[in-house]
Structures are given as structure tokens and as C-alpha cells.
Short mmCIF file of C-alpha atoms in Angstrom, two decimals:
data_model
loop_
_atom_site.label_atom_id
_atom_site.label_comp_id
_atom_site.label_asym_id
_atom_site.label_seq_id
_atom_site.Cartn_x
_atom_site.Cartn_y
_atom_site.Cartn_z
CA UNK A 1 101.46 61.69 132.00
CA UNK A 2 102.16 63.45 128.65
CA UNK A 3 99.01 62.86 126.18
CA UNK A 4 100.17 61.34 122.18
CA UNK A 5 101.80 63.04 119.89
CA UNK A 6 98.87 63.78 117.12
CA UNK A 7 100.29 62.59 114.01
CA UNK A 8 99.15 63.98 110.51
CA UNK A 9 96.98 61.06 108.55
CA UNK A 10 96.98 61.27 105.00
CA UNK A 11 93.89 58.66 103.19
CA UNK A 12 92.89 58.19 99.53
CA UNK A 13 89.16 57.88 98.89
CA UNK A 14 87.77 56.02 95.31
CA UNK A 15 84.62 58.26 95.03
CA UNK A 16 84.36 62.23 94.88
CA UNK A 17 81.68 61.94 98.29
CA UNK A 18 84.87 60.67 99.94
CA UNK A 19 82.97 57.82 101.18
CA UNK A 20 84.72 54.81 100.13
CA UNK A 21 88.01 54.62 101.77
CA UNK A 22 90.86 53.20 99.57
CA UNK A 23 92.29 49.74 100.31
CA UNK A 24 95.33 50.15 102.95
CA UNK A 25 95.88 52.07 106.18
CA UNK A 26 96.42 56.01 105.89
CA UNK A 27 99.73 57.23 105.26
CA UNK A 28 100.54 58.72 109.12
CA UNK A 29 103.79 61.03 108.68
CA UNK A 30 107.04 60.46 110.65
CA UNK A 31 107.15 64.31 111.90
CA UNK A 32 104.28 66.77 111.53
CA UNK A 33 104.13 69.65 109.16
CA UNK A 34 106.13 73.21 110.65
CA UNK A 35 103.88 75.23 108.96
CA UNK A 36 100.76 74.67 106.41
CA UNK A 37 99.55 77.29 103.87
CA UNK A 38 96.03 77.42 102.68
CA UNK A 39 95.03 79.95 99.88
CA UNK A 40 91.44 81.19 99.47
CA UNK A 41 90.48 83.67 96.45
CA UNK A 42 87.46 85.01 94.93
CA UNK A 43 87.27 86.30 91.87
CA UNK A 44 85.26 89.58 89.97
CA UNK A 45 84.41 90.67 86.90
CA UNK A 46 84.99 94.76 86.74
CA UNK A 47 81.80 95.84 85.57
CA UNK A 48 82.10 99.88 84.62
CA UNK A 49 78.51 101.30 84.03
CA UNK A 50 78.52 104.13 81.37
CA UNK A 51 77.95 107.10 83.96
CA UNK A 52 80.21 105.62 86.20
CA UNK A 53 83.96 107.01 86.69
CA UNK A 54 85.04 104.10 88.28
CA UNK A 55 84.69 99.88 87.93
CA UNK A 56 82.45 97.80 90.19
CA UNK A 57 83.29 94.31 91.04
CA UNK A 58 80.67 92.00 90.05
CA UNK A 59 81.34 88.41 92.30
CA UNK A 60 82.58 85.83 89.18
CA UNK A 61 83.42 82.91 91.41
CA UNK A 62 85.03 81.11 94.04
CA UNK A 63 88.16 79.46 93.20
CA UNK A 64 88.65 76.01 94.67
CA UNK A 65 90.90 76.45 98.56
CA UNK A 66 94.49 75.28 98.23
CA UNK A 67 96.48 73.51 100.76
CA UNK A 68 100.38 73.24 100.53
CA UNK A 69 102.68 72.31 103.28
CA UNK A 70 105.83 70.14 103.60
CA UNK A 71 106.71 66.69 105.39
CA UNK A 72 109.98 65.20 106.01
CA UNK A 73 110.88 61.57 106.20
CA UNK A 74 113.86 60.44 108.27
CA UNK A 75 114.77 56.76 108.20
CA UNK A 76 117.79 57.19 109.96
CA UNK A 77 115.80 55.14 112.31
CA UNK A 78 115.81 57.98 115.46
CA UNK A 79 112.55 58.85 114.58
CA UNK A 80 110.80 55.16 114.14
CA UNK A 81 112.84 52.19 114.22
CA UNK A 82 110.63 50.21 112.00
CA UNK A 83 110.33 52.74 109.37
CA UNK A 84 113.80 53.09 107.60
CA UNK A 85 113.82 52.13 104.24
CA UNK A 86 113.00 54.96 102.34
CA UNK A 87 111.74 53.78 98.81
CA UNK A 88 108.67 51.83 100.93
CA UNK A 89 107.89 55.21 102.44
CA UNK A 90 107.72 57.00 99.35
CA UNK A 91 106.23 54.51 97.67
CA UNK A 92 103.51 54.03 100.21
CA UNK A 93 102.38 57.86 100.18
CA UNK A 94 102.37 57.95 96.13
CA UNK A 95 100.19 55.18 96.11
CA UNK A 96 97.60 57.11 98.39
CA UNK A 97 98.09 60.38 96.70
CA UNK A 98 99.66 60.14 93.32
CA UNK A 99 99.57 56.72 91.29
CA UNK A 100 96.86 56.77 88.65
CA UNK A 101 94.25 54.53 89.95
CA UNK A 102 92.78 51.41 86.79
CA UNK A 103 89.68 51.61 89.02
CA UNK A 104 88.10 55.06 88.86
CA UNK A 105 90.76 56.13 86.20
CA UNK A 106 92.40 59.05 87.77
CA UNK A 107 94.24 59.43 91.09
CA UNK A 108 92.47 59.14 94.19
CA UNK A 109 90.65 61.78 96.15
CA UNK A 110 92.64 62.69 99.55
CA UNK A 111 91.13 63.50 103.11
CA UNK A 112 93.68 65.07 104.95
CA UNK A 113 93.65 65.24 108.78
CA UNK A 114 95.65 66.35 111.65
CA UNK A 115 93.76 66.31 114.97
CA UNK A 116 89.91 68.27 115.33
CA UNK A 117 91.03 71.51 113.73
CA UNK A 118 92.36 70.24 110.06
CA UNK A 119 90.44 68.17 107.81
CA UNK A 120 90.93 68.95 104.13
CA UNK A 121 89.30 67.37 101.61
CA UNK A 122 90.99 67.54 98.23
CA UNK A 123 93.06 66.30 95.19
CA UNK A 124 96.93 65.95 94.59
CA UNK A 125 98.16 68.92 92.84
CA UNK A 126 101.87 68.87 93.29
CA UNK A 127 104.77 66.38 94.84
CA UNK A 128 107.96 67.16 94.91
CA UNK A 129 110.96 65.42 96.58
CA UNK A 130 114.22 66.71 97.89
CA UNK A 131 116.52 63.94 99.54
CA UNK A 132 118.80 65.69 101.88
CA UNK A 133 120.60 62.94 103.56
CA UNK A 134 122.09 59.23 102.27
CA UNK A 135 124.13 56.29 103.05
CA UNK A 136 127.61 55.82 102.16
CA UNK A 137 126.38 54.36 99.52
CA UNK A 138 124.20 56.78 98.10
CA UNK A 139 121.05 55.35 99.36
CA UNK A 140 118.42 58.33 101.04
CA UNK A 141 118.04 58.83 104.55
CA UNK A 142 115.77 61.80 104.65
CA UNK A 143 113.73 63.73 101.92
CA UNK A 144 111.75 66.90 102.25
CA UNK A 145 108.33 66.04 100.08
CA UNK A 146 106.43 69.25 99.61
CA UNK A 147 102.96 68.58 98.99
CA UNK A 148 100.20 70.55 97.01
CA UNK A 149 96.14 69.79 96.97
CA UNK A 150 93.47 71.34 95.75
CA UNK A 151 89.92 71.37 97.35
CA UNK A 152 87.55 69.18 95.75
CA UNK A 153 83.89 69.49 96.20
CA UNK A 154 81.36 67.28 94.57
CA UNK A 155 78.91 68.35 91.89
CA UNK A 156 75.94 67.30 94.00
CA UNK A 157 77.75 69.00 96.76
CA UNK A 158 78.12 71.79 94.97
CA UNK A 159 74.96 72.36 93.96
CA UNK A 160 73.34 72.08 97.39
CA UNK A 161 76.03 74.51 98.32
CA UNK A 162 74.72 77.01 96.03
CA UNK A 163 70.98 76.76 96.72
CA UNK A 164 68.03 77.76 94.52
CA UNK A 165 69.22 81.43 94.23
CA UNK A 166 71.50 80.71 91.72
CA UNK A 167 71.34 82.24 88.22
CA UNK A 168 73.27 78.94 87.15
CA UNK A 169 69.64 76.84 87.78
CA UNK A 170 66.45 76.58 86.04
CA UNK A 171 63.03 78.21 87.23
CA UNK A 172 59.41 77.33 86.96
CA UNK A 173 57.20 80.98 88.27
CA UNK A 174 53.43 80.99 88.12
CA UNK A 175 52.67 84.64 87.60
CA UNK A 176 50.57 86.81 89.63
CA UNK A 177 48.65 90.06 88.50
CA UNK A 178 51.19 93.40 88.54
CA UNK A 179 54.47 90.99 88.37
CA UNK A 180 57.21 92.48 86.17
CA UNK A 181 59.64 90.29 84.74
CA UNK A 182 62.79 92.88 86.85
CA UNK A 183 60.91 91.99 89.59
CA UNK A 184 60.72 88.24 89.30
CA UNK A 185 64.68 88.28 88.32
CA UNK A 186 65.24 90.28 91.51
CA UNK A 187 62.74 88.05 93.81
CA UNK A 188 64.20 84.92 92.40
CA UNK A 189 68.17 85.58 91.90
CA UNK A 190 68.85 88.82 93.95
CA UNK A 191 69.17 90.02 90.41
CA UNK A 192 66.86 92.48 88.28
CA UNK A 193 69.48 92.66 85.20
CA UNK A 194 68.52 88.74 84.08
CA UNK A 195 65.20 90.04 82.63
CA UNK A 196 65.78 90.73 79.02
CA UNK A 197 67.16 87.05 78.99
CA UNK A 198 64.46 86.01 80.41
CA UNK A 199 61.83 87.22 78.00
CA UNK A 200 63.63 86.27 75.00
CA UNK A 201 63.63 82.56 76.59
CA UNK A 202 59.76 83.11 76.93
CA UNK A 203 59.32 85.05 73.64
CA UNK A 204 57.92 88.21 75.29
CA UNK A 205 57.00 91.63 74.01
CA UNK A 206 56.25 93.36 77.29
CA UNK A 207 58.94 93.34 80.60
CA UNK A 208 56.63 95.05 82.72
CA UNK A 209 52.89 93.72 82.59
CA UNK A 210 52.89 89.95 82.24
CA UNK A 211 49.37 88.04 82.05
CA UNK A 212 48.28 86.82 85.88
CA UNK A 213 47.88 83.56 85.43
CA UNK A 214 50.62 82.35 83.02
CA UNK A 215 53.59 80.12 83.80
CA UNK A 216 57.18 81.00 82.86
CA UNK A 217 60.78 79.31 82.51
CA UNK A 218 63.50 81.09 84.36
CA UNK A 219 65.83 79.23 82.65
CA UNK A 220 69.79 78.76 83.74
CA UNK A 221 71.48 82.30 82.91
CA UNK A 222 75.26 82.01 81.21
CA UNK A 223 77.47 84.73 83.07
CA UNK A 224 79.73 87.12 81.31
CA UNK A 225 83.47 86.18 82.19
#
């Protein structure tokens, strides 16, 4: 006995945690996807130190994942019998995906899945619609949509993501006895350059012998882009 045909599911969500489902069923597509792109980038700063012939890349950031792919809709009817009026199709999917939403003032966030090895979760970043196929009368029968999201990740998310290591969050140290401020930065952020912005947060004359004892702010440090 031949198992189901896994259909894509496409669901809006009202909140950026992407728990609270938006009112309706999923949008399931007619056909699934041929082929699905998904970009990943990161992105440096070229850093050239003075005795250096040549540029070092210095991580920046890591640009949000995009996901693109296309869908078609037939309502010709062989596909699904009870799905062949094509403004009700379209109409359902932009309403999960693209209609600005009163209640949380934007569009909705989108979960897409497609079986245990695809589940993105993202934002709308492109829709476009090519009918190829119509009616005598001028009415569409099938329409490519080609669909673009962008990964979305939650600022609490993304915080957690990034741990304490990052030069983006603020530090309370308690110093010890023979602590140097390049060695806190490195200890603390992987990251001994930090330290003269470190001791002009703290109002320090000495980088090397700090007072045992003393308590300073390793406050959030503003990259270079």
C-alpha cells in the first residue's frame, strides 16, 4: 500500500515565539515545491593591521537565512476536485502570508513545513504571481506563485543564541590581584582589543595592574561596521 503524499503546510503565527497559531487551517499546497533554495551568508569586516600586507576578516555578523521556492496552483480540477476557483486559493494563502494583520500591526510570522526535514520559521519577503492558464473567458486556471521569506528569530531568542560571550552584553567582574584589563577582555569576550574601551567606561589610568578587590562594568562594546 503506497504511504500519503506529504504535502507542504504553510501557517501564520500572531507572535514572533511562533506560539500562537493564526485563526484558520494552514494553507496545504496543491503540488509540492520542484526545488527550494535557501541562502546562508556571513559577513566580515576586512581588518588590515599596519605591518600586515594583506586584510584579515574580522566576523561582522550573520545575516538572517533566506528561503525561496515556487508553488503552482492548478484548478483545472485534475489535481483536487474541490479546489478550483482560483481567486479563493490565492486569497486564502495571502491572508496567511501577506495581508497586513489590525491585530499585531504587521503581517504575520510564517512556519513553513514539509515533512521531518523542513521547518522554516520566517517572514514574507516576496510574492509574486504568474497565471499561466485561463478559461475561455479569461478567468485563471493555474498560476506559478514564487515565494520569498526571510528567517526570523526572536530578540529573546536571539540573545540566548548568543550567550554571555558576547561583546554586545553588559559585564559585572570582581577583580582579583595580577588581573589586567587585556586579560579580562580576552577571559570574558575571546577578545583582548575591548580594553581601552573598557577603562575609559571605568575611568582608568592603568590597563595592566588593577586594584584586587575592586568591581568593574564591562559594559556592551559598539562594533566597527
Amino acid at each position: 500500500m503506497a504511504a500519503n503524499l506529504e504535502l507542504m503546510k504553510i501557517t501564520g503565527y500572531t507572535d514572533e515565539e511562533f506560539s500562537s497559531a493564526f485563526s484558520g487551517d494552514p494553507y496545504t499546497v496543491m503540488i509540492n515545491p520542484e526545488s527550494i533554495k535557501r541562502d546562508r551568508a556571513i559577513e566580515y569586516n576586512e581588518q588590515q593591521a599596519p605591518d600586515s600586507s594583506s586584510a584579515s576578516q574580522k566576523f561582522k555578523s550573520m545575516p538572517s537565512e533566506k528561503l525561496s521556492f515556487d508553488i503552482v496552483i492548478d484548478c483545472t480540477g485534475v489535481v483536487d476536485t474541490k479546489r478550483t476557483v482560483m481567486y479563493k486559493e490565492i486569497s486564502a494563502l495571502e491572508k496567511i502570508i501577506f495581508t497586513y494583520n489590525g491585530k499585531i500591526h504587521r503581517p504575520n510570522f510564517v512556519k513553513i513545513q514539509w515533512g521531518k526535514n523542513l521547518t522554516f520559521k520566517g517572514v514574507l519577503t516576496s510574492f509574486d504571481t504568474s497565471y499561466t492558464l485561463f478559461k475561455p473567458d479569461g478567468s485563471p486556471l493555474r498560476a506559478k506563485v514564487s515565494l520569498g521569506f526571510s528567517q526570523y528569530i526572536s530578540p529573546s531568542t536571539v540573545k540566548k543564541l548568543d550567550g554571555q560571550e558576547s561583546p554586545d552584553i553588559s559585564h559585572m567582574v570582581d577583580v582579583v590581584d595580577g588581573d589586567t584589563l587585556p586579560q579580562l577582555c580576552q577571559k570574558i569576550w575571546n577578545d583582548d582589543s575591548y580594553y581601552v574601551q573598557v577603562a575609559k567606561y571605568n575611568k582608568l589610568n592603568k590597563f595592566r595592574h588593577l586594584k584586587g578587590g575592586s568591581r568593574l562594568v564591562f559594559p556592551p562594546i559598539i562594533q566597527p561596521t
